[in-house]
Coordinates of C-alpha atoms in Angstrom, one line a residue:
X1 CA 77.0 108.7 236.1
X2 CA 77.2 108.9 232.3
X3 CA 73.8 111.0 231.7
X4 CA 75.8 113.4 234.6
X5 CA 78.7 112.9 232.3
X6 CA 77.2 114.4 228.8
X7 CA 74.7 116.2 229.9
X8 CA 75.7 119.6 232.1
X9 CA 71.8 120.3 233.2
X10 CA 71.4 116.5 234.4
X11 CA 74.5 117.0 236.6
X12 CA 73.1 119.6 238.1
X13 CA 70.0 117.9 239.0
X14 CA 72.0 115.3 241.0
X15 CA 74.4 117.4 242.5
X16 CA 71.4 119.5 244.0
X17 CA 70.0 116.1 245.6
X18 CA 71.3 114.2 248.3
X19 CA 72.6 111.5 246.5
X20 CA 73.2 107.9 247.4
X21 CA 75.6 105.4 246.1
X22 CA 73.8 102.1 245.6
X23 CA 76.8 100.9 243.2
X24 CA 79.2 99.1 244.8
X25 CA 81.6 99.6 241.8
X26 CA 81.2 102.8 242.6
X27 CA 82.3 102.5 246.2
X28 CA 85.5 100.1 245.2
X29 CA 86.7 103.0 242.8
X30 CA 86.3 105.7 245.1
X31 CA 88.6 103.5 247.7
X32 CA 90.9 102.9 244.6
X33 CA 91.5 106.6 244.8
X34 CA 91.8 106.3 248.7
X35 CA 88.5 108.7 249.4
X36 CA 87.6 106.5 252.1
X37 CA 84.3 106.2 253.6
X38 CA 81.9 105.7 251.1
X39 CA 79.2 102.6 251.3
X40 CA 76.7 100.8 249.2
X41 CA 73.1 101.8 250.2
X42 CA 70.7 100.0 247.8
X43 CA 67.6 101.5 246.9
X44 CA 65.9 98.6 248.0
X45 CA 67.4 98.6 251.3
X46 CA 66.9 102.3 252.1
X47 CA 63.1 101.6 251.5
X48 CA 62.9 99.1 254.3
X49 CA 65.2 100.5 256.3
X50 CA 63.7 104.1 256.5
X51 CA 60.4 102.8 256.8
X52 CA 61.4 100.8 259.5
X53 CA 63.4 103.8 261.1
X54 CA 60.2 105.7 260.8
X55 CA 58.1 103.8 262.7
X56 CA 58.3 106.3 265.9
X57 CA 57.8 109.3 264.3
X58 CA 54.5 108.0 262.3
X59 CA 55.9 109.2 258.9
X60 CA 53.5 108.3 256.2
X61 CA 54.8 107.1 252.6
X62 CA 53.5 107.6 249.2
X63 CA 54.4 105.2 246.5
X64 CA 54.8 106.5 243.0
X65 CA 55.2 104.4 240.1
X66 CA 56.0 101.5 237.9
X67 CA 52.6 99.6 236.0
X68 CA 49.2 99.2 238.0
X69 CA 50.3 95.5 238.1
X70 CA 53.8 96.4 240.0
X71 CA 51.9 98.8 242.4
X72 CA 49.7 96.3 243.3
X73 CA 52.3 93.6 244.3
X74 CA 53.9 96.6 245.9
X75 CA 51.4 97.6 248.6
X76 CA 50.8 93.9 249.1
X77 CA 54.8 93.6 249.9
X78 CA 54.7 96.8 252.4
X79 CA 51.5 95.6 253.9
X80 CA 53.2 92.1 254.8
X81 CA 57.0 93.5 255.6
X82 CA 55.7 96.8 257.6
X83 CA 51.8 96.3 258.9
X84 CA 52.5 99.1 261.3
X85 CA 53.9 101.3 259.1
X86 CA 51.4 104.2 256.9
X87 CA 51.3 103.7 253.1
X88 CA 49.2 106.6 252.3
X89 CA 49.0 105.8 248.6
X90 CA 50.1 103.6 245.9
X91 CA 49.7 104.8 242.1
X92 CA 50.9 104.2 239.4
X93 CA 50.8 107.2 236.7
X94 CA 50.5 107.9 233.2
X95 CA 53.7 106.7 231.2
X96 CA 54.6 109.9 229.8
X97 CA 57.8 111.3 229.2
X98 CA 59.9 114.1 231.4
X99 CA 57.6 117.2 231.6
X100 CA 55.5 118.8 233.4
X101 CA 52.7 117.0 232.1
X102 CA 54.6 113.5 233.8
X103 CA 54.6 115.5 236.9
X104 CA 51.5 116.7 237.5
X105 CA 50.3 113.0 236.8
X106 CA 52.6 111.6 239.5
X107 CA 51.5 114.6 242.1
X108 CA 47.6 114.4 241.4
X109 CA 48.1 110.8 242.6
X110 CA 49.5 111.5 246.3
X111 CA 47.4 113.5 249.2
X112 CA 50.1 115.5 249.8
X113 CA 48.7 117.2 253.3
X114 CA 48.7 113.1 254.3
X115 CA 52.4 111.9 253.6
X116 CA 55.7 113.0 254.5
X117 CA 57.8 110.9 251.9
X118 CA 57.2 110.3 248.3
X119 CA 59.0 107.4 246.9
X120 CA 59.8 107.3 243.0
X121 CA 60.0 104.2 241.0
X122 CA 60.1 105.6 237.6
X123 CA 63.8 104.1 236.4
X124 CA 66.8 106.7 236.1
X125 CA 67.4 109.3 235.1
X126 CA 63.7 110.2 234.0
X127 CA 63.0 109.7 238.0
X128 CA 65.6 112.1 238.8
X129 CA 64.1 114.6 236.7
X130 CA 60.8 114.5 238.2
X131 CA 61.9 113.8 241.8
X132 CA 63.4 117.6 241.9
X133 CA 60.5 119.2 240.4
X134 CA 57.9 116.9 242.8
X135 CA 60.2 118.2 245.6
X136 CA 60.0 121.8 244.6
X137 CA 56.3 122.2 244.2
X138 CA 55.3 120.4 247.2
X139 CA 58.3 121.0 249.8
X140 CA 58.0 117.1 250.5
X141 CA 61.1 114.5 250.5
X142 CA 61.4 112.9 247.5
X143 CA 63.4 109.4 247.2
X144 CA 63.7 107.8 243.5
X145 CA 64.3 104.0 244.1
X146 CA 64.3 102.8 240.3
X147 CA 64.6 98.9 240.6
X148 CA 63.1 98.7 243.7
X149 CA 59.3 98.6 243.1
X150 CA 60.2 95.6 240.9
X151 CA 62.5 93.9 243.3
X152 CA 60.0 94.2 246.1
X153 CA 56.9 93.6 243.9
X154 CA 58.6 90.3 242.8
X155 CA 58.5 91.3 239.3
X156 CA 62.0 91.1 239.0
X157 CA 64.6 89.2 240.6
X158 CA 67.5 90.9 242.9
X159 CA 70.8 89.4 242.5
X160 CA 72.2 86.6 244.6
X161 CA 73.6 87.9 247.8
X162 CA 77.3 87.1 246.6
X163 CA 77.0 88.9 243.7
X164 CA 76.3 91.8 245.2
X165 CA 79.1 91.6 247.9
X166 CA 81.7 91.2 245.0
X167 CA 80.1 93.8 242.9
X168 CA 78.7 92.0 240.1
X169 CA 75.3 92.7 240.6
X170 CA 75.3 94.3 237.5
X171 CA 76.3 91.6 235.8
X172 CA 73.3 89.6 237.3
X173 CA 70.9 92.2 235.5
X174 CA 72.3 92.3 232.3
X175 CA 72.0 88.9 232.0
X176 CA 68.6 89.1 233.3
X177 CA 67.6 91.6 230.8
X178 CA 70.1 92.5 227.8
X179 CA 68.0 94.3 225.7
X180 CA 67.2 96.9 228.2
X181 CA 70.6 97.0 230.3
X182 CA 73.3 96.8 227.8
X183 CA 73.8 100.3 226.7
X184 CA 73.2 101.6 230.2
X185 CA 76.1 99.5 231.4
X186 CA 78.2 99.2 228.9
X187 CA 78.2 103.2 228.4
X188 CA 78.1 103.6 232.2
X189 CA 81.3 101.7 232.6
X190 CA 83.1 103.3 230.0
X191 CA 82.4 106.7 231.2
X192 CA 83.5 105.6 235.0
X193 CA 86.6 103.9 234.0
X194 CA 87.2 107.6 231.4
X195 CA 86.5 109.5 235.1
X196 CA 88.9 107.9 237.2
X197 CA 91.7 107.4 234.7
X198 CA 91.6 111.5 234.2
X199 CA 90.2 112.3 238.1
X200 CA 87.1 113.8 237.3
X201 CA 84.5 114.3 239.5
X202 CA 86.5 112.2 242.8
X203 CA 87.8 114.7 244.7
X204 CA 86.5 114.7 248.8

């Protein structure tokens, strides 16, 4: 929400998309502004449940992203929680920043003419960026789940359930991992309590 915030051409690259909420803060101030209607959908979640949903139509996945370690532990995880399911590719590819260089590096990695969805865990925004451009050059859907390699490889923990009922997941990461959360959070915050105070951006 802040990089949306500050920065006109990343706004447009997430209202183009089909975007989630998977902030339940989020949610809780959209209600505070009575725009009912709204849910949490964790990235996490949406990977198990539309793999699971699926099933019947034989879609194929391709996972892109995170260190060769994580990708490993990945297609072990989606081996165990969805052995009918078809993971057409796991890879993990160069760390390079937002260009087109970054994107031919994830694409090269999928057989495209094999999968129907590409999933992106390459952290926000830098997934966002690429998710768009992936989508335009090779007409396939394109789903950036940030955390959610990590959570399901086990390399990170996911909050405790609780936590994330009341919101304060987080608050669970930050903790977790200060170095690398605070300014997104603390800047994120800021900017969302600045939006709803002046009405930006919440309208139905």
């Amino acid at each position: 929400m802040h990089n949306a915030a500050i920065n006109p051409e990343y706004a447009g690259v997430v209202n183009r998309a089909f975007a989630i909420i998977d902030s339940r803060v989020i949610v809780a101030s959209l209600r505070l502004r009575k725009l009912r209607g709204y849910v949490q959908l964790r990235g996490s979640d949406l990977m198990d449940d539309l793999i699971s949903a699926g099933l019947e139509e034989y879609l194929s996945h391709a996972f892109v992203g995170g260190s060769p370690e994580v990708i490993g532990r990945l297609e072990d995880w989606f081996r165990v929680a969805h052995p009918d399911a078809i993971g057409e590719a796991f890879y993990s590819p160069s760390f390079l920043p937002v260009g087109e260089e970054l994107v031919e590096s994830c694409v090269k990695g999928v057989p495209l003419d094999a999968v129907d969805i590409i999933w992106l865990g390459l952290g926000s925004p830098k997934q966002d960026w690429v998710a768009e451009k992936i989508a335009v050059r090779t007409g396939k859907v394109v789903i950036g789940v940030g955390a959610a390699f990590d959570f399901k490889a086990g390399n990170r923990k996911e909050a405790p359930k609780f936590l994330r009922l009341v919101g304060l997941e987080w608050a669970y990461r930050l903790v977790k991992e200060p170095r690398r959360l605070w300014r997104r959070y603390m800047t994120g915050n800021a900017t969302l309590l600045r939006l709803l105070i002046r009405g930006d951006g919440v309208s139905q």
